[in-house]
Short mmCIF file of C-alpha atoms in Angstrom, two decimals:
data_model
loop_
_atom_site.label_atom_id
_atom_site.label_comp_id
_atom_site.label_asym_id
_atom_site.label_seq_id
_atom_site.Cartn_x
_atom_site.Cartn_y
_atom_site.Cartn_z
CA MET N 1 0.00 0.00 0.00
CA GLU N 2 2.96 2.36 0.59
CA SER N 3 3.69 3.22 -3.06
CA VAL N 4 -0.03 3.75 -3.67
CA MET N 5 -0.26 6.01 -0.62
CA ARG N 6 2.72 8.12 -1.71
CA GLU N 7 1.33 8.55 -5.20
CA ILE N 8 -2.02 9.61 -3.74
CA LEU N 9 -0.34 12.04 -1.34
CA GLY N 10 1.64 13.65 -4.15
CA ARG N 11 -1.54 14.27 -6.10
CA LEU N 12 -3.42 15.59 -3.05
CA VAL N 13 -0.65 18.06 -2.22
CA SER N 14 -0.67 19.33 -5.82
CA PHE N 15 -4.21 20.65 -5.35
CA ASP N 16 -4.12 24.15 -3.84
CA THR N 17 -7.00 23.73 -1.41
CA VAL N 18 -6.39 26.72 0.85
CA SER N 19 -9.70 27.31 2.62
CA SER N 20 -10.43 30.46 0.60
CA LYS N 21 -10.31 28.43 -2.64
CA PRO N 22 -12.44 25.60 -4.12
CA ASN N 23 -11.65 21.98 -3.30
CA ILE N 24 -13.94 20.42 -5.87
CA ASP N 25 -11.13 19.31 -8.22
CA LEU N 26 -9.49 17.34 -5.42
CA MET N 27 -12.79 15.75 -4.44
CA VAL N 28 -13.63 14.78 -8.02
CA HIS N 29 -10.18 13.20 -8.30
CA VAL N 30 -10.67 11.16 -5.11
CA LYS N 31 -14.19 10.21 -6.18
CA GLY N 32 -12.86 8.89 -9.49
CA MET N 33 -10.21 6.74 -7.77
CA LEU N 34 -12.72 5.24 -5.35
CA GLU N 35 -15.44 4.61 -7.91
CA ALA N 36 -12.93 2.89 -10.20
CA ALA N 37 -12.45 0.39 -7.35
CA GLY N 38 -16.19 -0.18 -7.05
CA ILE N 39 -16.64 1.95 -3.94
CA ALA N 40 -19.89 3.86 -3.41
CA VAL N 41 -19.17 7.59 -3.23
CA GLN N 42 -21.36 10.61 -2.52
CA LEU N 43 -20.31 14.23 -2.99
CA ILE N 44 -22.12 16.85 -0.89
CA PRO N 45 -21.48 20.22 -2.57
CA ASP N 46 -21.90 23.66 -1.05
CA ALA N 47 -24.26 26.22 -2.57
CA SER N 48 -21.60 27.48 -4.99
CA GLY N 49 -20.61 24.04 -6.23
CA GLY N 50 -16.95 24.96 -5.77
CA LYS N 51 -16.54 23.04 -2.53
CA ALA N 52 -17.79 19.66 -1.40
CA ASN N 53 -17.67 17.01 1.27
CA LEU N 54 -17.17 13.39 0.28
CA TYR N 55 -18.59 10.27 1.89
CA ALA N 56 -17.66 6.78 0.71
CA THR N 57 -18.41 3.26 1.91
CA THR N 58 -17.00 -0.14 1.06
CA GLY N 59 -18.25 -3.40 2.53
CA PRO N 60 -21.67 -4.68 3.56
CA SER N 61 -24.61 -2.34 4.08
CA GLY N 62 -26.83 -2.16 7.12
CA VAL N 63 -23.89 -2.42 9.56
CA GLY N 64 -22.28 0.47 11.42
CA GLY N 65 -18.61 0.02 10.66
CA VAL N 66 -15.69 2.40 11.20
CA MET N 67 -15.38 5.88 9.72
CA LEU N 68 -12.06 7.52 8.83
CA SER N 69 -12.38 11.30 8.92
CA GLY N 70 -10.16 14.00 7.45
CA HIS N 71 -10.34 17.52 6.05
CA THR N 72 -8.98 18.54 2.66
CA ASP N 73 -8.47 22.28 3.15
CA VAL N 74 -5.12 23.73 4.18
CA VAL N 75 -3.90 27.04 5.59
CA PRO N 76 -2.34 29.72 3.36
CA VAL N 77 1.33 29.85 2.40
CA GLU N 78 1.49 33.61 1.74
CA GLY N 79 3.94 35.44 3.96
CA GLN N 80 5.86 32.26 4.78
CA ALA N 81 9.47 31.64 3.72
CA TRP N 82 9.22 28.26 1.96
CA SER N 83 12.47 26.76 0.65
CA ARG N 84 10.51 24.09 -1.24
CA PRO N 85 7.48 24.32 -3.54
CA PRO N 86 4.49 24.18 -1.16
CA PHE N 87 2.14 22.46 -3.61
CA GLN N 88 4.57 19.83 -4.82
CA LEU N 89 5.51 16.75 -2.77
CA THR N 90 9.26 16.56 -2.21
CA GLU N 91 11.35 14.17 -0.14
CA GLY N 92 14.46 14.55 1.98
CA GLU N 93 15.96 13.10 5.15
CA GLY N 94 13.08 10.70 5.68
CA ARG N 95 10.49 13.44 5.35
CA LEU N 96 7.81 14.31 2.80
CA TYR N 97 7.38 18.06 2.38
CA GLY N 98 4.41 20.07 1.13
CA ARG N 99 1.50 22.11 2.40
CA GLY N 100 -0.90 19.79 4.17
CA THR N 101 1.42 16.79 4.46
CA THR N 102 0.89 16.85 8.22
CA ASP N 103 -2.38 18.77 8.48
CA MET N 104 -3.83 16.55 7.14
CA LYS N 105 -3.40 15.20 3.64
CA GLY N 106 -0.91 12.60 4.90
CA PHE N 107 -3.70 10.85 6.77
CA VAL N 108 -6.17 11.40 3.93
CA ALA N 109 -3.78 9.69 1.52
CA CYS N 110 -3.42 6.74 3.92
CA ALA N 111 -7.20 6.57 4.33
CA VAL N 112 -7.88 6.63 0.58
CA ALA N 113 -5.28 3.91 0.04
CA ALA N 114 -6.92 1.88 2.84
CA MET N 115 -10.31 2.23 1.15
CA LEU N 116 -8.85 0.94 -2.13
CA ASP N 117 -7.29 -2.00 -0.28
CA ALA N 118 -10.47 -2.71 1.69
CA ALA N 119 -12.53 -2.80 -1.52
CA ARG N 120 -10.63 -5.96 -2.48
CA ARG N 121 -11.28 -7.68 0.86
CA PRO N 122 -14.24 -9.74 2.08
CA LEU N 123 -15.27 -7.30 4.79
CA ARG N 124 -17.89 -8.35 7.32
CA VAL N 125 -18.11 -4.77 8.64
CA PRO N 126 -17.89 -1.70 6.36
CA LEU N 127 -15.21 0.97 6.17
CA HIS N 128 -16.35 4.56 5.63
CA LEU N 129 -14.41 7.63 4.51
CA ALA N 130 -15.54 11.17 5.36
CA LEU N 131 -13.63 14.07 3.78
CA SER N 132 -14.59 17.67 4.48
CA TYR N 133 -13.83 21.27 3.54
CA ASP N 134 -13.38 24.49 5.54
CA GLU N 135 -12.20 22.75 8.72
CA GLU N 136 -9.46 25.35 9.12
CA ILE N 137 -11.99 28.17 9.43
CA GLY N 138 -14.13 26.77 12.21
CA CYS N 139 -15.11 23.23 11.16
CA MET N 140 -17.76 24.81 8.95
CA GLY N 141 -17.92 22.57 5.88
CA VAL N 142 -18.44 19.22 7.61
CA ARG N 143 -21.82 20.27 8.97
CA SER N 144 -23.70 19.37 5.77
CA LEU N 145 -22.09 15.92 5.89
CA ILE N 146 -23.23 15.58 9.49
CA ASP N 147 -26.77 16.50 8.43
CA MET N 148 -26.61 13.75 5.80
CA LEU N 149 -25.44 11.17 8.33
CA LYS N 150 -28.08 12.30 10.81
CA ALA N 151 -30.73 11.24 8.30
CA ALA N 152 -29.02 7.95 7.40
CA PRO N 153 -30.66 4.70 8.58
CA VAL N 154 -27.32 3.40 9.94
CA ARG N 155 -24.42 5.45 11.27
CA PRO N 156 -20.81 4.39 11.76
CA ARG N 157 -20.14 2.65 15.05
CA PHE N 158 -16.75 4.34 15.59
CA CYS N 159 -14.87 7.30 14.11
CA ILE N 160 -11.13 7.90 13.80
CA VAL N 161 -10.24 11.53 13.04
CA GLY N 162 -6.76 11.45 11.53
CA GLU N 163 -5.42 14.80 12.74
CA PRO N 164 -1.70 14.64 13.61
CA THR N 165 -1.13 13.09 17.04
CA GLY N 166 2.16 11.28 16.40
CA MET N 167 -0.03 8.16 16.08
CA GLN N 168 -0.99 8.41 19.75
CA VAL N 169 -4.64 7.90 20.64
CA ALA N 170 -6.19 11.24 21.66
CA THR N 171 -9.48 11.26 23.52
CA GLY N 172 -10.13 14.96 23.93
CA HIS N 173 -9.70 18.57 22.92
CA LYS N 174 -11.19 21.85 24.08
CA GLY N 175 -14.26 23.43 22.55
CA LYS N 176 -14.00 26.82 20.87
CA VAL N 177 -16.22 29.82 20.31
CA ALA N 178 -15.10 32.75 18.14
CA LEU N 179 -16.57 36.14 19.07
CA ARG N 180 -16.46 39.74 17.89
CA ALA N 181 -16.75 42.91 19.93
CA THR N 182 -17.82 45.96 17.90
CA CYS N 183 -17.04 49.25 19.64
CA THR N 184 -18.89 52.44 18.71
CA GLY N 185 -17.62 55.89 19.63
CA ARG N 186 -17.79 59.37 18.07
CA GLU N 187 -15.41 60.64 15.42
CA GLY N 188 -13.62 63.96 15.64
CA HIS N 189 -10.46 65.86 14.76
CA SER N 190 -7.50 64.64 16.77
CA ALA N 191 -6.70 68.22 17.79
CA LEU N 192 -9.93 68.03 19.77
CA ALA N 193 -9.59 64.39 20.78
CA PRO N 194 -10.94 64.80 24.32
CA LEU N 195 -14.21 66.09 22.84
CA ALA N 196 -14.69 62.89 20.81
CA LEU N 197 -14.99 59.24 21.87
CA ASN N 198 -12.20 57.04 20.58
CA ALA N 199 -13.55 53.60 19.63
CA LEU N 200 -10.05 52.11 19.72
CA HIS N 201 -9.74 53.23 23.32
CA LEU N 202 -13.02 51.44 24.07
CA ALA N 203 -11.62 48.35 22.38
CA ALA N 204 -8.47 48.60 24.47
CA ASP N 205 -10.54 48.80 27.65
CA PHE N 206 -12.55 45.74 26.55
CA LEU N 207 -9.32 43.90 25.73
CA GLY N 208 -8.27 44.59 29.30
CA ALA N 209 -11.47 42.94 30.51
CA VAL N 210 -10.73 39.86 28.39
CA ARG N 211 -7.21 39.67 29.82
CA GLY N 212 -8.54 40.09 33.35
CA LEU N 213 -10.96 37.19 32.94
CA GLN N 214 -8.17 35.06 31.48
CA ALA N 215 -5.94 35.81 34.47
CA GLU N 216 -8.75 34.78 36.82
CA LEU N 217 -9.38 31.50 35.03
CA ALA N 218 -5.68 30.66 35.04
CA VAL N 219 -5.71 30.81 38.84
CA THR N 220 -9.17 29.74 39.96
CA GLY N 221 -10.84 28.12 36.92
CA LEU N 222 -11.45 24.48 36.05
CA ARG N 223 -8.32 22.37 35.57
CA ASP N 224 -7.46 19.41 33.36
CA GLY N 225 -3.85 18.34 33.67
CA ASP N 226 -3.98 16.30 30.46
CA TYR N 227 -3.65 19.54 28.47
CA ASP N 228 -0.48 21.57 28.00
CA VAL N 229 -2.52 24.60 29.10
CA PRO N 230 -4.75 23.03 31.77
CA TYR N 231 -7.45 25.72 31.95
CA THR N 232 -9.90 27.53 29.69
CA THR N 233 -8.21 30.23 27.64
CA LEU N 234 -9.30 33.57 26.17
CA HIS N 235 -7.29 35.05 23.34
CA VAL N 236 -7.64 38.27 21.31
CA GLY N 237 -6.47 37.61 17.75
CA LYS N 238 -7.32 40.80 15.88
CA MET N 239 -8.15 44.43 16.60
CA SER N 240 -8.85 46.99 13.90
CA GLY N 241 -10.17 50.52 13.59
CA GLY N 242 -9.37 54.01 12.49
CA VAL N 243 -8.53 55.69 9.19
CA GLN N 244 -5.55 57.92 9.92
CA VAL N 245 -3.83 59.43 12.89
CA ASN N 246 -5.52 62.83 12.85
CA ILE N 247 -9.04 61.37 13.03
CA VAL N 248 -10.50 60.01 16.24
CA PRO N 249 -12.06 56.70 15.12
CA ASN N 250 -15.76 56.09 15.69
CA ARG N 251 -15.61 52.30 15.21
CA ALA N 252 -13.27 49.53 16.21
CA VAL N 253 -13.61 45.75 16.00
CA LEU N 254 -11.94 43.18 18.22
CA ASP N 255 -12.03 39.44 17.39
CA PHE N 256 -11.39 36.98 20.18
CA GLU N 257 -11.94 33.37 21.16
CA ILE N 258 -12.66 31.14 24.14
CA ARG N 259 -11.18 27.63 24.15
CA SER N 260 -13.00 25.83 26.90
CA LEU N 261 -12.51 22.75 29.00
CA ALA N 262 -15.33 20.23 29.28
CA GLY N 263 -17.68 21.43 31.99
CA GLU N 264 -16.86 25.12 31.55
CA ASP N 265 -19.89 27.44 31.65
CA VAL N 266 -19.07 29.30 28.44
CA PRO N 267 -22.37 31.28 28.29
CA SER N 268 -21.56 32.60 31.76
CA LEU N 269 -18.11 33.74 30.59
CA ILE N 270 -19.65 35.54 27.62
CA TRP N 271 -22.24 37.15 29.92
CA ARG N 272 -19.46 38.43 32.18
CA LEU N 273 -17.69 39.99 29.21
CA GLU N 274 -20.93 41.60 28.05
CA ALA N 275 -21.38 43.00 31.56
CA ALA N 276 -17.83 44.34 31.48
CA ALA N 277 -18.55 45.96 28.11
CA GLU N 278 -21.63 47.67 29.51
CA ALA N 279 -19.65 48.87 32.53
CA ILE N 280 -17.12 50.48 30.19
CA VAL N 281 -19.64 52.46 28.13
CA ALA N 282 -22.42 53.20 30.64
CA PRO N 283 -20.64 56.19 32.27
CA LEU N 284 -20.02 57.70 28.80
CA ARG N 285 -23.58 57.71 27.50
CA ALA N 286 -24.63 60.99 29.10
CA GLU N 287 -22.16 62.78 26.82
CA PHE N 288 -22.07 60.18 24.00
CA PRO N 289 -25.45 58.43 23.69
CA GLU N 290 -24.15 56.30 20.81
CA ALA N 291 -21.41 54.72 22.93
CA ALA N 292 -21.62 50.93 22.73
CA ILE N 293 -19.68 47.66 22.80
CA SER N 294 -21.69 44.79 21.33
CA VAL N 295 -20.49 41.18 21.49
CA GLU N 296 -21.59 38.68 18.84
CA ARG N 297 -20.85 34.99 18.35
CA LEU N 298 -19.21 34.23 14.98
CA TRP N 299 -18.97 30.44 15.09
CA ASP N 300 -18.15 27.59 17.41
CA TYR N 301 -17.45 23.90 17.62
CA PRO N 302 -17.77 21.56 20.60
CA GLY N 303 -14.93 19.94 22.46
CA LEU N 304 -14.28 16.23 22.50
CA GLY N 305 -14.25 14.26 25.73
CA THR N 306 -14.30 10.54 25.01
CA PRO N 307 -13.91 8.47 28.21
CA SER N 308 -10.53 6.73 28.38
CA ASP N 309 -12.23 3.36 28.85
CA ALA N 310 -14.67 3.76 25.94
CA GLY N 311 -14.94 0.97 23.39
CA VAL N 312 -13.52 3.12 20.57
CA VAL N 313 -10.47 3.94 22.68
CA ASN N 314 -9.69 0.32 23.44
CA PHE N 315 -10.37 -0.61 19.81
CA VAL N 316 -7.93 1.94 18.36
CA LYS N 317 -5.34 1.27 21.05
CA GLY N 318 -5.50 -2.34 19.93
CA LEU N 319 -4.78 -1.26 16.35
CA THR N 320 -1.79 0.91 17.26
CA GLY N 321 -0.37 -0.99 20.22
CA ALA N 322 -0.69 2.11 22.41
CA ASN N 323 -0.79 1.79 26.18
CA GLY N 324 -2.12 5.21 27.09
CA THR N 325 -4.02 8.19 25.71
CA ILE N 326 -3.45 11.92 25.31
CA LYS N 327 -5.47 15.08 24.75
CA VAL N 328 -4.59 17.64 22.08
CA ALA N 329 -4.46 21.42 22.20
CA PHE N 330 -6.02 22.00 18.78
CA GLY N 331 -9.64 21.58 17.75
CA THR N 332 -11.03 18.97 15.36
CA GLU N 333 -14.30 17.84 13.80
CA GLY N 334 -14.38 15.00 16.33
CA GLY N 335 -16.60 16.81 18.81
CA LEU N 336 -19.22 17.36 16.10
CA PHE N 337 -19.31 13.65 15.21
CA ASP N 338 -19.51 12.72 18.88
CA GLN N 339 -22.03 15.28 20.12
CA ARG N 340 -24.27 15.75 17.09
CA LEU N 341 -24.30 12.17 15.83
CA GLY N 342 -23.45 10.14 18.93
CA ILE N 343 -20.55 8.41 17.16
CA PRO N 344 -17.78 7.53 19.67
CA THR N 345 -14.65 9.24 18.35
CA VAL N 346 -10.91 9.38 18.90
CA ILE N 347 -8.16 11.34 17.16
CA CYS N 348 -5.18 9.41 15.81
CA GLY N 349 -3.05 10.34 12.84
CA PRO N 350 0.50 10.72 11.52
CA GLY N 351 2.76 13.69 12.15
CA SER N 352 2.91 16.48 14.67
CA MET N 353 1.02 19.76 14.69
CA ALA N 354 4.39 21.34 15.52
CA GLN N 355 5.08 20.97 11.79
CA GLY N 356 1.63 22.14 10.68
CA HIS N 357 0.79 25.67 9.51
CA LYS N 358 4.51 26.42 8.98
CA PRO N 359 6.78 26.89 5.97
CA ASP N 360 8.34 23.64 4.74
CA GLU N 361 5.58 21.62 6.41
CA PHE N 362 6.45 17.92 6.49
CA VAL N 363 5.44 14.50 7.72
CA THR N 364 7.98 11.76 8.32
CA ILE N 365 7.85 8.57 6.30
CA GLU N 366 8.06 6.66 9.58
CA GLN N 367 4.82 8.27 10.77
CA LEU N 368 3.03 7.43 7.53
CA GLU N 369 4.22 3.84 7.78
CA ARG N 370 2.80 3.62 11.30
CA CYS N 371 -0.49 5.03 10.06
CA GLU N 372 -0.58 2.47 7.26
CA ALA N 373 0.09 -0.30 9.77
CA MET N 374 -2.84 0.87 11.89
CA LEU N 375 -5.16 0.86 8.88
CA VAL N 376 -3.96 -2.59 7.76
CA ALA N 377 -4.82 -3.84 11.25
CA LEU N 378 -8.18 -2.09 11.02
CA ILE N 379 -9.03 -3.82 7.73
CA GLY N 380 -8.11 -7.13 9.33
CA ARG N 381 -10.56 -6.47 12.15
CA LEU N 382 -13.28 -5.52 9.67
CA GLU N 383 -12.74 -8.80 7.83
CA VAL N 384 -13.51 -10.79 10.97
CA GLY N 385 -16.31 -8.49 12.14
CA PHE N 386 -14.31 -6.65 14.84
#
């Protein structure tokens, strides 16, 4: 399967599927490979037709089976100092380089190769493949695939999300909500700045409230020692406003996120920030009635918290030979499969996120070989019915 996997990976990397661009050419290519092997494939396009999810099944119908899940979009390469062509697979020092090799076309290539292999086997339990788009911008694209599975008569019994974990079995990650604070002041000439209301100053005051809540959570909030950062985090990623230095800006926008532990009362945290926003502007309204800081939710995805003794955990540990489990700092589509479909899910895939989203992204050949070995073992279990 190795030579097949490498050929597939090279072709996948050659498709520029940055989230802002279509992925349909890649999906049509994968669909053609799978259908040529007799595998049933369904594309689920978005409204534009330029992007699509893919769902494929090989093996008997009417049985749950195991689903391999991966996303096909990648992050941009602009502004990064690549020494190798980002959309061409190259090899060196036991590594395969290219955008998405780690996050996560390496796993997708292994999964497609496994589907082709499984199609030639007398499976007693089916193997499913779920490929999505727009994961990198909030796990947005997979939701139409989830709606399709929600209406299906039979759902997969287990799911393996192949995000890079170094082939360790990961049972959890934090949930995330992305938010925006829009600050409204009053414009004016900077020579008369005290007579205006600077929206950027309001944004700075609100940013201080976000930092204050983060400091509190770091000391007194929920804890989970399985994470590198063992508490819920708040992070401001972008603040914008103003036209030029001699104009007091009347609008500023601040984008921030909350990455929450299981059990965290996220609505309460948002309410506290809204209360802080009101406390900032309330004293100003007598002079500036338009003063406001409004907080809106942009998007979110749930965390994943699969029990360490769950059947899917023991099953995948048996495939990899792992003794323990980990939790990962980054988000995945796993929480959506688990919470919205009730499919027990773990994360296990080749590579390390330390190499993802960077110039000269790579995955080691050793990691891909370990992933292939896991999938060979999986097919063996499907042949005997688990």
